[in-house]
Amino acid sequence: MAPRALITGITGQDGSYLAELLLDRGYEVFGMVRRSSTVNFERIAHIQDKVTLVPGDLLDQVSMIEALRQHKPDHVYNLAAQSFVQTSFGQPVLTGETTALGVTRLLDAIRLVDPEIRFYQASSSEMFGKVVEVPQSEETPFYPRSPYGVAKVYGHWITVNYRESYDLHASSGILFNHESPRRGLEFVTRKITHHVAQIKLGHIDEIRLGNLDAQRDWGFARDYVEAMYLMVQQDEPDDYVVCTGETHSVREFCELAFDRVGLNYEDHVVIDEAFFRPAEVDLLVGTHEKATRKLDWKPQTTFEQLVHLMVDADLALLSGELDRLSRPL
């Protein structure tokens, strides 16, 4: 009998890549989606006939209990959240309800329905925020700098608490920034590559950005969902930092992206104060030593390869050369 996995946030970047990976490994995949007229199935359209979509909402514990009872998953991956840092400043309470308390509702549903379910929580490098040491590891204290980061810290610690209190197989992946052609346009990396493609094609002439000196540890989302899968396969649950171990600035991202299409970023980038955060996270860079040692995981895609992949995909998308539904990236 095929193992069964339930993914919250299946329509997101990570959810779509994880669903592909699990299907390739023989899983029966269920995806929890909110009853909403605005749900976007674009990222999973090419596999939608292979997954079962389940109604549910992190704001409603009853819906999660019902989903677990009805579909009996062996593994649950919680990837759903209000996941945009900038939005969390404008909607801090909603961010807390979904990104923090939503984790508790889901863990409690597992405890009530089937404590044998293995659980994965999507933690975030934004929990480190104003970093107290470089690089950041599983032992680094948290100092979040946004309502999103604060909510993720709650979600992380409640996962640890349920693991220790109820002996649940509950693991957290502290994932550093991970990007792909499926990244939302509201995220700076995809904003850059999409604008680069538009500029190259002559549709627009500039891109407005905030802090070009902010540095991040950027990896490829497809590499990172492999780490999620490996955590759930371990005999014992634990927490792992997932990252590349390299740091790059927004400026470097711009340089590579514009250079890919033969342009100079300085001719097109306009600094706009509107895109600066109320509290900035200046330097995030992790170490994946533990994940490599215990999970035998390491990133497969370089920073330059990632930027080129995203620029090429957006160029193809806007040029009408790529049907993303039949040739997913």
Coordinates of C-alpha atoms in Angstrom, one line a residue:
M1 CA 0.0 0.0 0.0
A2 CA 1.4 3.4 -1.0
P3 CA 2.4 5.8 1.8
R4 CA 0.1 8.8 2.1
A5 CA 1.2 12.4 2.6
L6 CA -0.9 15.5 3.2
I7 CA 0.7 18.9 2.2
T8 CA -0.7 22.2 3.5
G9 CA 0.2 25.0 1.1
I10 CA 0.4 22.6 -1.9
T11 CA -0.3 25.4 -4.3
G12 CA 2.8 27.3 -3.3
Q13 CA 6.3 27.1 -4.6
D14 CA 7.5 24.5 -2.1
G15 CA 4.3 22.6 -2.0
S16 CA 4.3 22.1 -5.8
Y17 CA 8.0 20.8 -5.8
L18 CA 7.3 18.6 -2.8
A19 CA 4.2 17.1 -4.4
E20 CA 6.3 16.2 -7.5
L21 CA 9.0 14.6 -5.3
L22 CA 6.5 12.5 -3.3
L23 CA 4.6 11.4 -6.4
D24 CA 7.9 10.3 -8.0
R25 CA 8.6 8.2 -4.9
G26 CA 5.3 6.4 -5.0
Y27 CA 3.3 8.5 -2.5
E28 CA -0.4 9.1 -2.6
V29 CA -0.5 12.9 -2.2
F30 CA -3.3 15.0 -0.7
G31 CA -3.2 18.8 -0.8
M32 CA -5.1 21.0 1.7
V33 CA -6.6 24.1 0.1
R34 CA -8.8 26.8 1.5
R35 CA -12.3 27.2 0.1
S36 CA -11.5 30.4 -1.7
S37 CA -12.3 31.9 -5.1
T38 CA -8.7 33.2 -5.4
V39 CA -6.8 29.9 -5.0
N40 CA -4.2 29.7 -7.8
F41 CA -3.6 26.2 -9.1
E42 CA -1.0 27.3 -11.7
R43 CA 2.0 25.7 -9.9
I44 CA 0.3 22.3 -9.6
A45 CA -1.7 22.3 -12.8
H46 CA 0.6 19.7 -14.5
I47 CA 0.1 17.2 -11.6
Q48 CA -3.4 18.2 -10.5
D49 CA -4.9 14.9 -11.9
K50 CA -2.4 13.0 -9.7
V51 CA -3.1 14.6 -6.3
T52 CA -6.3 14.8 -4.2
L53 CA -7.3 18.2 -3.1
V54 CA -8.8 18.4 0.4
P55 CA -10.7 21.4 1.8
G56 CA -9.2 22.8 5.0
D57 CA -7.9 26.0 6.7
L58 CA -5.2 26.6 9.3
L59 CA -7.7 29.0 11.0
D60 CA -10.2 26.1 11.5
Q61 CA -9.1 23.2 13.5
V62 CA -12.2 21.2 12.8
S63 CA -11.4 21.2 9.1
M64 CA -8.0 19.8 9.8
I65 CA -9.3 17.1 12.1
E66 CA -11.8 16.1 9.4
A67 CA -9.0 16.0 6.8
L68 CA -6.8 13.7 8.9
R69 CA -9.7 11.4 9.8
Q70 CA -10.9 11.1 6.2
H71 CA -7.6 10.7 4.4
K72 CA -5.4 9.0 7.0
P73 CA -2.0 10.4 6.0
D74 CA 1.2 8.8 7.2
H75 CA 3.0 12.1 6.9
V76 CA 1.9 15.8 7.1
Y77 CA 4.0 18.6 5.7
N78 CA 2.9 22.1 7.0
L79 CA 4.0 24.5 4.3
A80 CA 1.0 26.9 4.5
A81 CA 1.5 30.3 6.0
Q82 CA 1.2 34.0 5.4
S83 CA 4.7 33.9 4.1
F84 CA 5.6 37.3 2.8
V85 CA 7.6 39.4 5.3
Q86 CA 6.6 42.8 4.1
T87 CA 2.9 41.9 4.3
S88 CA 3.3 40.8 7.9
F89 CA 4.0 44.3 9.0
G90 CA 0.6 45.4 7.5
Q91 CA -1.3 42.3 8.7
P92 CA 0.5 41.2 11.9
V93 CA -2.6 39.6 13.5
L94 CA -3.5 37.5 10.5
T95 CA 0.1 36.5 10.2
G96 CA 0.1 35.3 13.8
E97 CA -3.2 33.4 13.3
T98 CA -2.0 31.5 10.3
T99 CA 1.8 31.2 10.6
A100 CA 1.9 30.7 14.4
L101 CA -1.4 29.5 15.8
G102 CA -2.2 27.5 12.7
V103 CA 0.7 25.2 13.6
T104 CA -0.8 24.6 17.0
R105 CA -4.2 23.7 15.5
L106 CA -2.6 21.2 13.1
L107 CA -0.3 19.6 15.7
D108 CA -3.3 19.3 18.1
A109 CA -5.4 17.7 15.3
I110 CA -2.6 15.1 14.8
R111 CA -2.4 14.5 18.5
L112 CA -6.2 13.9 18.7
V113 CA -6.6 11.9 15.5
D114 CA -3.4 9.9 15.0
P115 CA -0.2 10.6 17.1
E116 CA 1.7 8.2 14.8
I117 CA 1.6 10.7 11.9
R118 CA 5.0 12.1 11.1
F119 CA 4.9 15.9 10.9
Y120 CA 7.2 18.5 9.1
Q121 CA 7.0 22.2 10.1
A122 CA 8.4 24.8 7.7
S123 CA 10.5 27.0 9.9
S124 CA 12.5 30.0 8.5
S125 CA 15.8 31.7 8.7
E126 CA 13.8 34.9 9.4
M127 CA 13.6 33.6 13.0
F128 CA 17.3 34.5 13.3
G129 CA 16.6 38.1 12.2
K130 CA 19.1 40.4 13.9
V131 CA 21.7 37.7 14.0
V132 CA 23.8 37.1 17.1
E133 CA 26.3 34.9 15.3
V134 CA 27.5 34.1 11.8
P135 CA 26.9 31.5 10.4
Q136 CA 23.6 30.5 11.9
S137 CA 23.1 26.9 13.1
E138 CA 20.4 24.9 14.9
E139 CA 21.9 26.3 18.2
T140 CA 21.8 30.0 17.2
P141 CA 19.4 32.1 19.4
F142 CA 16.4 33.6 17.6
Y143 CA 15.9 37.4 17.3
P144 CA 13.1 37.9 14.8
R145 CA 12.7 41.3 13.1
S146 CA 9.2 41.1 11.6
P147 CA 5.8 39.8 12.7
Y148 CA 6.4 37.0 10.2
G149 CA 9.7 36.0 11.9
V150 CA 8.0 36.2 15.4
A151 CA 5.2 34.0 14.2
K152 CA 7.6 31.5 12.7
V153 CA 9.5 31.3 16.1
Y154 CA 6.2 30.4 17.8
G155 CA 5.5 27.8 15.2
H156 CA 9.0 26.4 15.6
W157 CA 8.8 26.2 19.4
I158 CA 5.3 24.8 19.5
T159 CA 6.5 22.0 17.2
V160 CA 9.4 21.3 19.7
N161 CA 6.9 21.4 22.6
Y162 CA 4.5 18.9 21.0
R163 CA 7.4 16.6 20.1
E164 CA 8.6 16.6 23.7
S165 CA 5.2 16.6 25.4
Y166 CA 3.4 14.1 23.3
D167 CA 6.2 12.1 21.7
L168 CA 5.2 13.1 18.2
H169 CA 7.5 12.6 15.3
A170 CA 7.6 16.3 14.6
S171 CA 10.6 17.9 12.8
S172 CA 11.3 21.5 11.7
G173 CA 13.4 22.6 8.7
I174 CA 14.9 26.0 9.3
L175 CA 15.0 26.9 5.7
F176 CA 17.0 29.9 4.4
N177 CA 15.7 31.8 1.4
H178 CA 14.9 29.4 -1.5
E179 CA 13.8 30.6 -4.9
S180 CA 12.7 29.2 -8.3
P181 CA 10.8 30.2 -11.4
R182 CA 7.7 29.4 -9.3
R183 CA 8.5 32.0 -6.7
G184 CA 5.7 34.6 -6.3
L185 CA 6.2 38.0 -8.0
E186 CA 6.0 39.8 -4.6
F187 CA 9.4 38.3 -3.6
V188 CA 12.5 40.3 -4.5
T189 CA 14.3 37.6 -6.5
R190 CA 11.4 36.8 -8.8
K191 CA 10.5 40.5 -9.0
I192 CA 14.1 41.1 -10.3
T193 CA 14.1 38.3 -12.9
H194 CA 10.6 39.1 -14.1
H195 CA 11.5 42.7 -14.6
V196 CA 14.8 41.9 -16.2
A197 CA 12.8 39.8 -18.8
Q198 CA 10.4 42.7 -19.3
I199 CA 13.2 45.2 -19.7
K200 CA 15.1 42.9 -22.2
L201 CA 11.9 42.5 -24.3
G202 CA 11.4 46.3 -24.3
H203 CA 8.2 46.3 -22.2
I204 CA 9.5 48.5 -19.5
D205 CA 12.7 50.4 -18.7
E206 CA 13.3 50.3 -14.9
I207 CA 12.8 48.3 -11.7
R208 CA 12.3 49.9 -8.3
L209 CA 14.0 48.2 -5.4
G210 CA 14.8 48.8 -1.7
N211 CA 18.0 47.8 0.1
L212 CA 20.5 46.4 -2.4
D213 CA 23.0 45.7 0.3
A214 CA 20.8 43.2 2.2
Q215 CA 22.5 39.8 2.1
R216 CA 20.8 36.4 2.0
D217 CA 21.7 32.8 1.7
W218 CA 19.7 31.9 -1.4
G219 CA 19.1 28.3 -2.7
F220 CA 16.9 26.4 -5.2
A221 CA 13.5 25.3 -3.8
R222 CA 13.7 22.0 -5.6
D223 CA 16.9 21.1 -3.7
Y224 CA 15.3 22.1 -0.4
V225 CA 12.1 20.0 -0.6
E226 CA 14.5 17.0 -0.7
A227 CA 15.7 17.9 2.8
M228 CA 12.1 18.1 4.0
Y229 CA 11.5 14.6 2.7
L230 CA 14.7 13.3 4.3
M231 CA 13.7 14.7 7.8
V232 CA 10.5 12.8 7.8
Q233 CA 12.3 9.6 6.9
Q234 CA 14.6 9.7 10.0
D235 CA 14.1 7.3 12.9
E236 CA 14.1 10.3 15.3
P237 CA 12.6 13.7 14.8
D238 CA 14.9 16.8 14.9
D239 CA 15.4 20.3 13.7
Y240 CA 17.7 21.1 10.8
V241 CA 19.1 24.2 9.1
V242 CA 18.8 24.0 5.3
C243 CA 20.9 26.5 3.4
T244 CA 23.8 26.9 0.9
G245 CA 26.3 28.3 3.4
E246 CA 27.0 31.2 1.0
T247 CA 25.7 34.8 1.2
H248 CA 25.0 37.1 -1.6
S249 CA 23.5 40.6 -1.8
V250 CA 20.5 41.8 -3.7
R251 CA 23.0 43.9 -5.7
E252 CA 24.8 40.7 -6.8
F253 CA 21.5 39.1 -7.7
C254 CA 20.8 42.1 -9.9
E255 CA 24.2 42.0 -11.5
L256 CA 23.9 38.4 -12.5
A257 CA 20.3 38.7 -13.6
F258 CA 20.9 41.7 -15.9
D259 CA 24.2 40.3 -17.1
R260 CA 22.4 37.2 -18.2
V261 CA 20.5 39.2 -20.9
G262 CA 23.5 41.5 -21.7
L263 CA 22.4 44.5 -19.7
N264 CA 24.0 46.6 -16.9
Y265 CA 21.8 46.7 -13.8
E266 CA 22.9 50.3 -12.9
D267 CA 21.1 51.5 -16.0
H268 CA 17.8 50.2 -14.9
V269 CA 17.6 49.8 -11.1
V270 CA 16.0 52.7 -9.1
I271 CA 16.3 52.8 -5.3
D272 CA 12.9 53.4 -3.8
E273 CA 12.5 54.1 0.0
A274 CA 9.0 52.5 -0.2
F275 CA 10.6 49.1 -0.5
F276 CA 12.7 49.4 2.7
R277 CA 11.5 47.3 5.6
P278 CA 10.6 49.0 9.0
A279 CA 13.3 46.7 10.5
E280 CA 15.8 45.1 8.1
V281 CA 17.6 41.8 8.4
D282 CA 21.0 42.6 7.1
L283 CA 22.9 39.3 7.0
L284 CA 21.5 35.8 7.0
V285 CA 23.9 32.9 6.2
G286 CA 23.6 29.4 7.6
T287 CA 25.6 26.2 7.9
H288 CA 24.1 22.9 6.7
E289 CA 26.7 20.8 8.5
K290 CA 24.1 18.9 10.6
A291 CA 21.8 18.3 7.5
T292 CA 24.8 17.0 5.6
R293 CA 26.0 14.8 8.5
K294 CA 22.7 13.3 9.5
L295 CA 20.5 13.5 6.4
D296 CA 23.3 13.2 3.8
W297 CA 21.9 16.4 2.2
K298 CA 23.6 19.3 0.5
P299 CA 22.5 21.9 -2.1
Q300 CA 23.0 20.9 -5.7
T301 CA 22.4 24.3 -7.5
T302 CA 24.8 27.2 -7.4
F303 CA 23.7 30.8 -6.9
E304 CA 24.7 31.7 -10.5
Q305 CA 22.8 28.7 -11.8
L306 CA 19.7 29.7 -9.8
V307 CA 19.7 33.3 -11.1
H308 CA 20.2 32.1 -14.7
L309 CA 17.4 29.5 -14.3
M310 CA 15.0 32.1 -13.1
V311 CA 15.9 34.7 -15.7
D312 CA 15.7 32.2 -18.6
A313 CA 12.3 31.0 -17.3
D314 CA 10.8 34.5 -17.2
L315 CA 12.2 35.4 -20.6
A316 CA 10.6 32.2 -22.0
L317 CA 7.4 32.9 -20.2
L318 CA 7.1 36.4 -21.4
S319 CA 8.2 35.5 -24.9
G320 CA 5.5 32.9 -25.1
E321 CA 8.0 30.1 -25.7
L322 CA 7.3 28.1 -22.6
D323 CA 4.1 26.3 -21.6
R324 CA 4.8 26.0 -17.8
L325 CA 2.0 23.5 -17.4
S326 CA 3.6 20.9 -19.6
R327 CA 7.2 21.7 -18.9
P328 CA 7.5 22.6 -15.2
L329 CA 10.7 24.2 -13.9

